[in-house]
Coordinates of C-alpha atoms and ligand atoms in Angstrom, one line a residue:
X1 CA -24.7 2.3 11.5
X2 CA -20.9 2.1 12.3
X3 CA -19.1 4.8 10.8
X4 CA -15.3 5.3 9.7
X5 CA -13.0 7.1 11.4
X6 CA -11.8 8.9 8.6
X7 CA -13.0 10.2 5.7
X8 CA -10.2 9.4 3.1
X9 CA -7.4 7.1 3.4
X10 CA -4.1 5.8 1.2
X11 CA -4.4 1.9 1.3
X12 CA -1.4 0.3 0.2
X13 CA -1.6 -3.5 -0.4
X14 CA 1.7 -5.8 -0.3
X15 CA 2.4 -7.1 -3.6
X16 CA 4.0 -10.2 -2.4
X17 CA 1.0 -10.9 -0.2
X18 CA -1.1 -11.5 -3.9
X19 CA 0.7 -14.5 -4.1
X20 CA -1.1 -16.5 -1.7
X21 CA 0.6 -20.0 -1.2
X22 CA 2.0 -19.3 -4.9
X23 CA 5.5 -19.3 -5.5
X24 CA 4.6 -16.3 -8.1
X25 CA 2.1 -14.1 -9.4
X26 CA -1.4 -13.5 -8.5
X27 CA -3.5 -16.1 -6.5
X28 CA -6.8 -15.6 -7.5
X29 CA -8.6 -16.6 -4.0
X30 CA -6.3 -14.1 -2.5
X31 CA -6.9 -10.9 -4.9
X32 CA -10.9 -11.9 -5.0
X33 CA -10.4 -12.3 -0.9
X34 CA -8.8 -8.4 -0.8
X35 CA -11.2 -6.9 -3.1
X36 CA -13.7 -8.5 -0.4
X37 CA -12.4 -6.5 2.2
X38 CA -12.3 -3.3 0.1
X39 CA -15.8 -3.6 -1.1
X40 CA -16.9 -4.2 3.1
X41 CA -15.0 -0.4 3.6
X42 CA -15.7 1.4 0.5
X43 CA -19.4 1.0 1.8
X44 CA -19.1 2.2 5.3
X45 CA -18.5 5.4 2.4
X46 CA -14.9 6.2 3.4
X47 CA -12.9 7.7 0.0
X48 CA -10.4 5.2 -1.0
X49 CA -7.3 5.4 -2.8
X50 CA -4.6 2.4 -3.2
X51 CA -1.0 1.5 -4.1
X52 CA 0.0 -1.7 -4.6
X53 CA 3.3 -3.5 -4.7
X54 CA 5.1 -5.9 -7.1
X55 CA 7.0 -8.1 -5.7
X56 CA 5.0 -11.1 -6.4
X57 CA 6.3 -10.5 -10.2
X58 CA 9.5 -8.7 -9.9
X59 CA 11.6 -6.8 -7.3
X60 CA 14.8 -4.5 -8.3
X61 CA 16.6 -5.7 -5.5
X62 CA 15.6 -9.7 -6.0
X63 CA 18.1 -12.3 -6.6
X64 CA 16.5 -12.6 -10.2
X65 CA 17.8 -9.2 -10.8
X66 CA 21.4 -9.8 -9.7
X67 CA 24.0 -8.2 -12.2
X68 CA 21.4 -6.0 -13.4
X69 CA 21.6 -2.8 -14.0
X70 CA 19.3 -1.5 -10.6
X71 CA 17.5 1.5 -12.5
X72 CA 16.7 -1.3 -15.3
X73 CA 15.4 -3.4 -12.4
X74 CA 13.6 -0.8 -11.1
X75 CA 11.5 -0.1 -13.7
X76 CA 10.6 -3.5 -14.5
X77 CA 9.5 -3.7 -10.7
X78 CA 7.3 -0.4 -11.6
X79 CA 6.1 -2.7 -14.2
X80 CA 5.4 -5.6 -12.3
X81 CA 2.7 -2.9 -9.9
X82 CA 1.3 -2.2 -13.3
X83 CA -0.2 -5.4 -13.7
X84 CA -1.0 -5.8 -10.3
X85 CA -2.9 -2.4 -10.6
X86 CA -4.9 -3.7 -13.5
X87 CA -5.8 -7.2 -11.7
X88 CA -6.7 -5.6 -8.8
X89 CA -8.7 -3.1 -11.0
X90 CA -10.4 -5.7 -13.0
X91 CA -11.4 -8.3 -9.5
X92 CA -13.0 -5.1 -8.5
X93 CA -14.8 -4.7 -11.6
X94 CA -16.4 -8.0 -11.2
X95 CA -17.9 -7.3 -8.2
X96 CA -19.7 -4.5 -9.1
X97 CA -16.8 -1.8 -7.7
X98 CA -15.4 1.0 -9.6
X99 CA -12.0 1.8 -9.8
X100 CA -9.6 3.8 -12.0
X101 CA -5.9 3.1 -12.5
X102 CA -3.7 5.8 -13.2
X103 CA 0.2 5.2 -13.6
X104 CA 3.1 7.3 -13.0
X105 CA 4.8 6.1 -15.8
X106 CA 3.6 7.2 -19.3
X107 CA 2.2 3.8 -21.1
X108 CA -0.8 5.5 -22.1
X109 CA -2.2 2.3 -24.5
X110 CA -2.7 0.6 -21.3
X111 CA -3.9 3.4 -18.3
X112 CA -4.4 6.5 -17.9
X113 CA -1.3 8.8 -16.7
X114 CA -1.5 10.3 -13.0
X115 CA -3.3 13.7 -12.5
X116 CA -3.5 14.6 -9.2
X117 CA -6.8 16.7 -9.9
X118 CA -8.2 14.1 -12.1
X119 CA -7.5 11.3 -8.9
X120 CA -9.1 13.8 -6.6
X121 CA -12.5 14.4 -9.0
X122 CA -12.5 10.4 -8.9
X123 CA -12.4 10.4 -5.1
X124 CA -14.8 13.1 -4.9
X125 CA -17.0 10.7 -7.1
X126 CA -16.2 7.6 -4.8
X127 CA -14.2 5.6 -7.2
X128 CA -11.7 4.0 -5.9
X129 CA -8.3 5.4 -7.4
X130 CA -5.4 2.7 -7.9
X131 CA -2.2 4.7 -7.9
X132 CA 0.3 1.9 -10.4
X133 CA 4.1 2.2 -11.1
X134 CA 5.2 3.6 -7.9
X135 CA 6.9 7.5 -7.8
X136 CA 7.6 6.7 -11.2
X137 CA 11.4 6.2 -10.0
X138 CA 14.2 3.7 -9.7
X139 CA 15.7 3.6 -6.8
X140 CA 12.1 3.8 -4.2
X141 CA 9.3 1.6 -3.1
X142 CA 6.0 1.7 -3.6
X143 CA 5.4 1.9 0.7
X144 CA 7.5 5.5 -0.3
X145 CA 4.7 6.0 -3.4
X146 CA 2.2 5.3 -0.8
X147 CA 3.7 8.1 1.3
X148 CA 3.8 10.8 -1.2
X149 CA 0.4 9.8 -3.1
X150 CA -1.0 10.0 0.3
X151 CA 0.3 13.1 0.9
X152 CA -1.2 14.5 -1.9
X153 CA -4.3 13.4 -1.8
X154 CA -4.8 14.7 1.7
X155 CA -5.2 11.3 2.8
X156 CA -5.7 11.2 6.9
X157 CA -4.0 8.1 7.1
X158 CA -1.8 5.5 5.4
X159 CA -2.8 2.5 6.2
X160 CA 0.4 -0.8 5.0
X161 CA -1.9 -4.1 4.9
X162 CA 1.3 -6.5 5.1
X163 CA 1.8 -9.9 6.1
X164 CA 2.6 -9.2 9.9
X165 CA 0.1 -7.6 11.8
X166 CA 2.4 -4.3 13.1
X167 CA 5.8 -2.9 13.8
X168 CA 7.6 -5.2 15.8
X169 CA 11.1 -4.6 17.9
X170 CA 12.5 -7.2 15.1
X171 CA 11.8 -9.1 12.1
X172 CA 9.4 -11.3 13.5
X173 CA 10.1 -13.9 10.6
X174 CA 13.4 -14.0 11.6
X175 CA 13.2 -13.2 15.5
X176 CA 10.8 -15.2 17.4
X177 CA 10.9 -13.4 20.1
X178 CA 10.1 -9.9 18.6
X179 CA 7.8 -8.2 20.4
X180 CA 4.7 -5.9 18.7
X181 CA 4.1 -2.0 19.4
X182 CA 0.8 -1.1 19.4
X183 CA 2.3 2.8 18.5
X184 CA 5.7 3.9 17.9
X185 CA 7.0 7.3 16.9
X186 CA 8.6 7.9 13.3
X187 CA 11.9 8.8 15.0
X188 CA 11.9 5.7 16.9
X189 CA 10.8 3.7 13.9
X190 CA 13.7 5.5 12.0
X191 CA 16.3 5.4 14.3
X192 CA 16.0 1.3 15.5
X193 CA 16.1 0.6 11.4
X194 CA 12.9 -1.6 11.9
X195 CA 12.4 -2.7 8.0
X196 CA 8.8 -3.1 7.9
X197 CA 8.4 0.1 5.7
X198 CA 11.8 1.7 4.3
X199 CA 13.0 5.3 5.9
X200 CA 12.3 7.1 2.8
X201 CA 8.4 6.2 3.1
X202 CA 8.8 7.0 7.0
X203 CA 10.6 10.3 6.6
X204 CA 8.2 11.8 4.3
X205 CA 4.9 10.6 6.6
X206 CA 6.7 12.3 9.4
X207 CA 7.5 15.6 7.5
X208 CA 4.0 15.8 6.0
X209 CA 2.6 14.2 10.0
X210 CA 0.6 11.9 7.9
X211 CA 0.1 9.0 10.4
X212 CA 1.0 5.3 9.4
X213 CA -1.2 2.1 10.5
X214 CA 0.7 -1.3 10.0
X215 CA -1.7 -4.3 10.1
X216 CA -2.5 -7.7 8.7
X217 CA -3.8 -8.1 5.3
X218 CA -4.0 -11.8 6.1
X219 CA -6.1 -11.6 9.3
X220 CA -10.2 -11.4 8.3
X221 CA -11.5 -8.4 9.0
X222 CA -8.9 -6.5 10.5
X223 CA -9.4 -3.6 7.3
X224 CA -12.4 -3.0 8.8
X225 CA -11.3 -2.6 12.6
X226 CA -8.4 -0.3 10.6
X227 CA -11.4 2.1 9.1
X228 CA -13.5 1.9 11.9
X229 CA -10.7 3.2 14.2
X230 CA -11.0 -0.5 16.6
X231 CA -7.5 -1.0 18.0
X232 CA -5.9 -2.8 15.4
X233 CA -2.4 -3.2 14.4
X234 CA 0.7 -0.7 15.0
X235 CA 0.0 3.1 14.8
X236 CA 3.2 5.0 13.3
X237 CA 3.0 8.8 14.5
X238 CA 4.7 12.1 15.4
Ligands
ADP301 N1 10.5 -4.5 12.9 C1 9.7 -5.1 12.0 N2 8.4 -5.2 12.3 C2 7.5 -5.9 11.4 N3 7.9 -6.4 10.3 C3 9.2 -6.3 9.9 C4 10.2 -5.7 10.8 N4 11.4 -5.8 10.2 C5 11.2 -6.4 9.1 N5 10.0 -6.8 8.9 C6 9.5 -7.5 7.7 O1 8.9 -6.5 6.8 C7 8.0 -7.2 6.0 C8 7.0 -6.1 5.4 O2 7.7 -5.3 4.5 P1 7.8 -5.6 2.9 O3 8.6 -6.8 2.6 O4 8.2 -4.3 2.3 O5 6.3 -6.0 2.6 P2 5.2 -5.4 1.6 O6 5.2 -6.6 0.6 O7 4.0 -5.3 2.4 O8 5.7 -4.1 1.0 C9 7.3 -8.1 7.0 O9 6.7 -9.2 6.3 C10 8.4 -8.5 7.9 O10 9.0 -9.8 7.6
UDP302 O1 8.6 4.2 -6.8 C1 8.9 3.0 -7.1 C2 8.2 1.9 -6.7 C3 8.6 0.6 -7.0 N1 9.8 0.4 -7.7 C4 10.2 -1.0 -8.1 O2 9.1 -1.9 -8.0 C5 9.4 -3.0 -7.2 C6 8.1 -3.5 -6.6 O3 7.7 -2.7 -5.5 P1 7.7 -3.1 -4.0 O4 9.0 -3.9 -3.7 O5 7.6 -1.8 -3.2 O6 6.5 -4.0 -3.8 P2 5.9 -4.9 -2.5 O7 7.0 -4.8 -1.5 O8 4.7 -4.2 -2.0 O9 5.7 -6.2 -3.1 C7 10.5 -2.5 -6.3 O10 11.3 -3.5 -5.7 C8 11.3 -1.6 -7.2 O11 12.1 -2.3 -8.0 C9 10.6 1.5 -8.0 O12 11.6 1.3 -8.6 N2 10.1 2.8 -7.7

């Protein structure tokens, strides 16, 4: 049997990437498509905990939100992860997987609030543990809520499914003739501003040396290669 390279990891899943072709919201084929390739790793038996994104619904920084107050924004982006969380939560249920949401923010009607020692016991258990609303504050991402959820989980690795398949020397939407590292150092990552993840999230992975894998959350299969430890993707390190 092929077995995972790591025993737990922080998977965070690009909220804009739910969209699909969609101009908004959640495309079904693609959420029933990612809880496909979560169901393939949660059996090789590797513990599994995930933040997702919002920006399919609402971003603070989005042209929607212009003239906003940002911390408003903010939390209605926290929002937005909220239902994604939920979504995601419920296309899991349907295919047999269980997973518990807990949110940062207190909106306790709807999930659970987050308890680090409750998320562990529900790792320990193998449920998969969807981490919703961010930090919990305006002003961050959730790739930075990946990084410090990760952290605290003792997660080996975080792994950013995205929709380009690793840290490139550009945008690679916008510059055709980026080119892709297969590993870069946080440092270098920090210092040549490449946006893929923002220098708060990178900071804190480097201070806590909790490694960073960048890959493809459109490519089939390539969660798989990630967990097994193939080469796959753009390793962010020490
Ligand atoms: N140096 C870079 N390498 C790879 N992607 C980059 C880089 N600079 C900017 N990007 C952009 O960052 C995006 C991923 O970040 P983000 O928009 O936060 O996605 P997510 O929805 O996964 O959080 C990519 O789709 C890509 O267009
Ligand atoms: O700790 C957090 C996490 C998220 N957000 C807000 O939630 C939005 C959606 O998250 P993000 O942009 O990280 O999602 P993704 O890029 O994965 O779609 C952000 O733009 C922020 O407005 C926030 O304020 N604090």
């Amino acid at each position: 049997m092929t077995k995972p390279a790591y025993k737990r990891v922080l998977l965070k899943l690009s909220g804009e990437a739910l969209m699909g072709d969609d101009a908004y919201g959640i495309n079904r084929a693609t959420i029933e498509r990612m809880v496909a390739d979560v169901a393939e790793v949660a059996k090789l038996g590797v513990e599994l905990a995930i933040v997702i994104g919002g920006g399919n619904i609402f971003r603070g920084v989005a042209p929607g939100a212009q003239g906003m107050d940002r911390a408003t924004a903010d939390y209605m982006g926290m929002l937005a992860t909220v239902m994604n969380s939920l979504a995601l939560a419920d296309a899991m249920r349907q295919v047999g997987i269980t997973a518990r949401v807990m949110s940062a923010i207190s909106i306790e009607q709807v999930v659970e609030p987050y308890v680090r020692p409750k998320a562990l016991q529900y790792l320990e258990e193998d449920k998969i543990v969807i981490f919703a609303a961010g930090t919990g504050n305006p002003f961050f991402t959730t790739d930075t809520a990946a990084a410090l959820r990760g952290s605290e989980i003792g997660a080996e690795i975080v792994l950013k499914a995205t929709k380009v398949d690793g840290v490139y020397s550009a945008d690679p939407n916008k510059d055709p003739t980026a080119t892709r590292y297969s590993h870069i150092t946080f440092d270098e990552a920090i210092t040549k501003h490449l946006q893929v993840m923002d220098a708060t999230a990178f900071a804190l992975c480097r201070d806590q040396k909790l490694p960073i894998k960048v890959f493809s959350i459109i490519k089939p299969g390539a969660l798989k290669r990630v967990i097994l430890g193939e080469d796959e993707g753009t390793l962010v390190h020490v």
